[in-house]
Amino acid sequence: QQQVKQSPQSLIVQKGGISIINCAYENTAFDYFPWYQQFPGKGPALLIAIRPDVSEKKEGRFTISFNKSAKQFSLHIMDSQPGDSATYFCAASRSFGNEKLTFGTGTRLTIIP
Amino acid sequence: DAGITQSPRHKVTETGTPVTLRCHQTENHRYMYWYRQDPGHGLRLIHYSYGVKDTDKGEVSDGYSVSRSKTEDFLLTLESATSSQTSVYFCAIRGQGASGNTIYFGEGSWLTVV
């Protein structure tokens, strides 16, 4: 059972455009929602994370939008650059105890000139 | 890189042979994890550990065992490798203090079972 559903599977965006990746979760106990960025041959690295007490979090060109009632969250990359080309994973977990991250299936983002 | 070292980084093995992947960390983190990454499945948790000799199963634990006899080392063993275990394996640790929710990943171990 896929507890975190991610879409699209792949995405091509022109340089300077906005990249949008969406995720939906099922477990209402989740209260920590990170996004990870992974370059080829490397391990995933934390990009940005949000908790459900806010609807939006912005760090530079990266923004997470969170809709608690719809159980959805999304990553927006503004002014997308070729260096943003990577695979992006959303994830979710509970905050307390040894709570494990549940990942989405990933989105391969390609930024074209 | 949160002081995580995985070994070997690349391995080709034959079906039916045992394989052990090692994860070594240098920062005394309590929680350690083994994930596998496969196209179309993202990252799936195999086993995790919350202390020396304290381990538990993840969502895809069949065919795998783990051991943690020292804080710094978390071993993943495939008792009898199968082609379905061809994958990229990532070790991860959970941050401490202010970064207590952050999971940090190693560089990965590419395993091919032929």
CSV table of C-alpha atoms in Angstrom, one decimal:
chain,number,residue,atom,x,y,z
A,1,GLN,CA,0.0,0.0,0.0
A,2,GLN,CA,1.5,3.3,-1.1
A,3,GLN,CA,1.0,5.7,1.7
A,4,VAL,CA,2.6,8.6,-0.1
A,5,LYS,CA,1.6,9.1,-3.8
A,6,GLN,CA,3.8,11.3,-5.9
A,7,SER,CA,3.2,12.8,-9.4
A,8,PRO,CA,4.3,13.2,-12.1
A,9,GLN,CA,6.9,10.5,-12.6
A,10,SER,CA,8.9,12.7,-14.9
A,11,LEU,CA,8.8,16.4,-15.7
A,12,ILE,CA,10.5,18.6,-18.3
A,13,VAL,CA,10.5,22.3,-17.7
A,14,GLN,CA,12.1,25.1,-19.6
A,15,LYS,CA,14.8,27.2,-17.9
A,16,GLY,CA,13.3,30.0,-15.9
A,17,GLY,CA,9.9,28.2,-15.6
A,18,ILE,CA,8.2,26.9,-12.5
A,19,SER,CA,8.5,23.2,-11.7
A,20,ILE,CA,5.6,21.7,-9.7
A,21,ILE,CA,5.6,18.3,-8.1
A,22,ASN,CA,2.7,17.0,-6.1
A,23,CYS,CA,2.3,14.5,-3.3
A,24,ALA,CA,-0.7,13.1,-1.4
A,25,TYR,CA,-0.6,11.1,1.8
A,26,GLU,CA,-3.1,8.8,3.6
A,27,ASN,CA,-2.0,8.6,7.2
A,28,THR,CA,-3.4,11.6,9.1
A,29,ALA,CA,-0.9,11.0,11.9
A,30,PHE,CA,1.9,12.2,9.6
A,31,ASP,CA,3.1,15.6,10.8
A,32,TYR,CA,6.5,16.0,9.1
A,33,PHE,CA,6.8,16.4,5.3
A,34,PRO,CA,10.3,16.7,3.8
A,35,TRP,CA,11.4,16.9,0.2
A,36,TYR,CA,14.7,15.2,-0.9
A,37,GLN,CA,16.8,16.0,-3.9
A,38,GLN,CA,19.0,13.3,-5.5
A,39,PHE,CA,21.6,13.7,-8.2
A,40,PRO,CA,22.8,10.7,-10.2
A,41,GLY,CA,25.1,8.5,-8.3
A,42,LYS,CA,24.5,10.2,-5.0
A,43,GLY,CA,22.3,9.7,-2.0
A,44,PRO,CA,19.2,11.8,-1.5
A,45,ALA,CA,19.7,15.0,0.4
A,46,LEU,CA,17.2,17.0,2.4
A,47,LEU,CA,16.0,20.0,0.4
A,48,ILE,CA,13.2,21.5,2.4
A,49,ALA,CA,10.6,20.3,5.0
A,50,ILE,CA,7.3,21.5,6.4
A,51,ARG,CA,5.0,20.7,9.4
A,52,PRO,CA,1.2,21.0,9.1
A,53,ASP,CA,1.0,24.0,11.4
A,54,VAL,CA,1.9,26.2,8.4
A,55,SER,CA,0.5,26.2,4.8
A,56,GLU,CA,3.6,27.3,3.1
A,57,LYS,CA,7.4,27.3,3.6
A,58,LYS,CA,9.8,29.1,1.3
A,59,GLU,CA,13.6,28.7,1.1
A,60,GLY,CA,15.1,30.6,-1.8
A,61,ARG,CA,13.6,29.3,-5.0
A,62,PHE,CA,12.0,26.3,-3.4
A,63,THR,CA,8.5,26.5,-1.8
A,64,ILE,CA,6.4,23.8,-0.1
A,65,SER,CA,2.7,24.3,-0.2
A,66,PHE,CA,0.7,22.2,2.3
A,67,ASN,CA,-3.1,21.5,2.3
A,68,LYS,CA,-4.0,19.6,5.4
A,69,SER,CA,-7.7,19.1,4.6
A,70,ALA,CA,-6.8,17.6,1.2
A,71,LYS,CA,-3.9,15.7,2.6
A,72,GLN,CA,-1.7,17.0,-0.2
A,73,PHE,CA,1.6,18.9,-0.4
A,74,SER,CA,3.6,20.1,-3.3
A,75,LEU,CA,7.1,21.4,-4.2
A,76,HIS,CA,7.4,24.5,-6.4
A,77,ILE,CA,10.7,25.4,-7.9
A,78,MET,CA,10.7,29.0,-9.2
A,79,ASP,CA,13.0,30.2,-12.0
A,80,SER,CA,14.1,26.6,-12.6
A,81,GLN,CA,17.7,26.1,-13.6
A,82,PRO,CA,19.6,23.3,-15.3
A,83,GLY,CA,21.3,22.6,-12.0
A,84,ASP,CA,18.0,21.7,-10.6
A,85,SER,CA,17.8,18.7,-12.9
A,86,ALA,CA,17.6,15.8,-10.4
A,87,THR,CA,15.2,13.3,-8.9
A,88,TYR,CA,12.9,14.6,-6.2
A,89,PHE,CA,11.3,12.6,-3.5
A,90,CYS,CA,8.5,13.6,-1.2
A,91,ALA,CA,8.2,11.9,2.2
A,92,ALA,CA,6.2,11.8,5.3
A,93,SER,CA,6.5,10.7,8.9
A,94,ARG,CA,5.4,11.3,12.4
A,95,SER,CA,7.7,13.4,14.5
A,96,PHE,CA,7.9,11.5,17.7
A,97,GLY,CA,9.8,8.4,18.7
A,98,ASN,CA,11.5,6.3,16.1
A,99,GLU,CA,9.2,7.3,13.3
A,100,LYS,CA,10.4,6.2,9.9
A,101,LEU,CA,10.1,8.2,6.6
A,102,THR,CA,7.7,6.9,4.0
A,103,PHE,CA,8.8,8.0,0.6
A,104,GLY,CA,7.0,8.8,-2.7
A,105,THR,CA,8.1,7.1,-5.8
A,106,GLY,CA,10.1,10.0,-7.1
A,107,THR,CA,10.0,12.6,-9.9
A,108,ARG,CA,12.8,12.9,-12.4
A,109,LEU,CA,13.0,16.6,-13.3
A,110,THR,CA,14.8,17.8,-16.4
A,111,ILE,CA,15.4,21.5,-17.0
A,112,ILE,CA,16.0,22.4,-20.6
A,113,PRO,CA,17.7,25.6,-21.9
B,1,ASP,CA,27.6,13.7,4.4
B,2,ALA,CA,26.9,13.3,8.1
B,3,GLY,CA,29.9,11.0,8.4
B,4,ILE,CA,28.3,8.0,6.7
B,5,THR,CA,30.4,5.5,4.8
B,6,GLN,CA,29.0,2.6,2.9
B,7,SER,CA,31.0,-0.4,1.7
B,8,PRO,CA,31.3,-1.9,-0.8
B,9,ARG,CA,30.1,0.8,-3.1
B,10,HIS,CA,29.7,-1.6,-6.0
B,11,LYS,CA,29.3,-5.4,-6.0
B,12,VAL,CA,28.4,-8.1,-8.4
B,13,THR,CA,27.5,-11.4,-6.9
B,14,GLU,CA,26.0,-14.7,-8.0
B,15,THR,CA,22.5,-15.9,-7.1
B,16,GLY,CA,22.5,-17.9,-3.9
B,17,THR,CA,25.6,-16.4,-2.3
B,18,PRO,CA,25.6,-14.4,0.9
B,19,VAL,CA,26.3,-10.7,0.8
B,20,THR,CA,27.0,-8.2,3.6
B,21,LEU,CA,26.8,-4.5,3.2
B,22,ARG,CA,28.4,-2.3,5.8
B,23,CYS,CA,27.3,1.1,7.0
B,24,HIS,CA,29.7,3.0,9.2
B,25,GLN,CA,29.0,6.3,10.9
B,26,THR,CA,31.3,8.5,12.9
B,27,GLU,CA,29.0,10.8,14.9
B,28,ASN,CA,27.4,8.5,17.4
B,29,HIS,CA,23.9,8.6,15.9
B,30,ARG,CA,21.4,6.4,17.6
B,31,TYR,CA,19.1,5.7,14.7
B,32,MET,CA,20.3,4.0,11.6
B,33,TYR,CA,18.3,2.7,8.5
B,34,TRP,CA,18.7,0.6,5.4
B,35,TYR,CA,16.7,1.6,2.4
B,36,ARG,CA,16.6,0.1,-1.1
B,37,GLN,CA,15.9,2.2,-4.2
B,38,ASP,CA,14.3,0.8,-7.3
B,39,PRO,CA,12.7,2.5,-10.3
B,40,GLY,CA,9.0,3.1,-9.8
B,41,HIS,CA,9.2,2.3,-6.1
B,42,GLY,CA,11.2,5.1,-4.6
B,43,LEU,CA,13.0,4.4,-1.4
B,44,ARG,CA,11.7,1.6,0.7
B,45,LEU,CA,12.8,0.8,4.3
B,46,ILE,CA,14.3,-2.7,4.8
B,47,HIS,CA,15.4,-2.6,8.4
B,48,TYR,CA,16.3,0.0,11.0
B,49,SER,CA,18.0,0.2,14.3
B,50,TYR,CA,17.4,2.4,17.4
B,51,GLY,CA,20.5,1.3,19.3
B,52,VAL,CA,23.1,-1.4,19.8
B,53,LYS,CA,21.4,-4.8,19.3
B,54,ASP,CA,18.0,-3.1,18.9
B,55,THR,CA,16.7,-3.6,15.4
B,56,ASP,CA,13.3,-3.9,13.7
B,57,LYS,CA,11.8,-4.7,10.3
B,58,GLY,CA,10.8,-2.2,7.7
B,59,GLU,CA,8.3,-2.7,4.8
B,60,VAL,CA,10.5,-4.9,2.6
B,61,SER,CA,12.5,-7.0,5.1
B,62,ASP,CA,12.0,-10.5,3.6
B,63,GLY,CA,15.4,-12.0,2.6
B,64,TYR,CA,17.4,-9.5,4.6
B,65,SER,CA,18.9,-9.5,8.1
B,66,VAL,CA,20.7,-6.8,10.0
B,67,SER,CA,23.1,-6.6,13.0
B,68,ARG,CA,24.3,-3.7,15.1
B,69,SER,CA,26.9,-4.8,17.6
B,70,LYS,CA,28.5,-1.3,17.8
B,71,THR,CA,26.9,2.1,17.6
B,72,GLU,CA,29.0,3.0,14.6
B,73,ASP,CA,28.3,0.0,12.4
B,74,PHE,CA,25.0,-1.3,10.9
B,75,LEU,CA,25.3,-4.4,8.7
B,76,LEU,CA,22.8,-5.6,6.1
B,77,THR,CA,23.1,-9.2,5.1
B,78,LEU,CA,21.4,-11.0,2.2
B,79,GLU,CA,21.6,-14.6,3.3
B,80,SER,CA,21.1,-16.0,-0.2
B,81,ALA,CA,21.1,-13.3,-2.8
B,82,THR,CA,18.4,-13.4,-5.5
B,83,SER,CA,18.0,-11.4,-8.7
B,84,SER,CA,15.1,-9.4,-7.2
B,85,GLN,CA,17.6,-8.0,-4.7
B,86,THR,CA,19.5,-6.3,-7.4
B,87,SER,CA,19.2,-2.7,-6.3
B,88,VAL,CA,20.8,0.4,-4.9
B,89,TYR,CA,21.1,0.2,-1.1
B,90,PHE,CA,21.3,3.3,1.0
B,91,CYS,CA,22.2,3.6,4.6
B,92,ALA,CA,20.8,6.5,6.5
B,93,ILE,CA,21.1,8.0,10.0
B,94,ARG,CA,18.7,10.3,11.9
B,95,GLY,CA,20.0,13.6,12.9
B,96,GLN,CA,20.2,14.7,16.5
B,97,GLY,CA,19.3,17.8,18.4
B,98,ALA,CA,17.9,20.6,16.2
B,99,SER,CA,18.1,18.3,13.2
B,100,GLY,CA,16.4,15.4,15.0
B,101,ASN,CA,13.9,14.8,12.2
B,102,THR,CA,16.4,15.0,9.4
B,103,ILE,CA,17.4,11.7,7.7
B,104,TYR,CA,20.9,11.8,6.2
B,105,PHE,CA,21.8,9.3,3.5
B,106,GLY,CA,25.0,7.7,2.5
B,107,GLU,CA,26.3,7.5,-1.0
B,108,GLY,CA,24.8,4.2,-1.8
B,109,SER,CA,25.9,0.6,-2.6
B,110,TRP,CA,25.1,-0.7,-6.0
B,111,LEU,CA,24.4,-4.5,-5.9
B,112,THR,CA,23.9,-6.7,-8.9
B,113,VAL,CA,22.9,-10.3,-8.5
B,114,VAL,CA,23.5,-12.4,-11.6
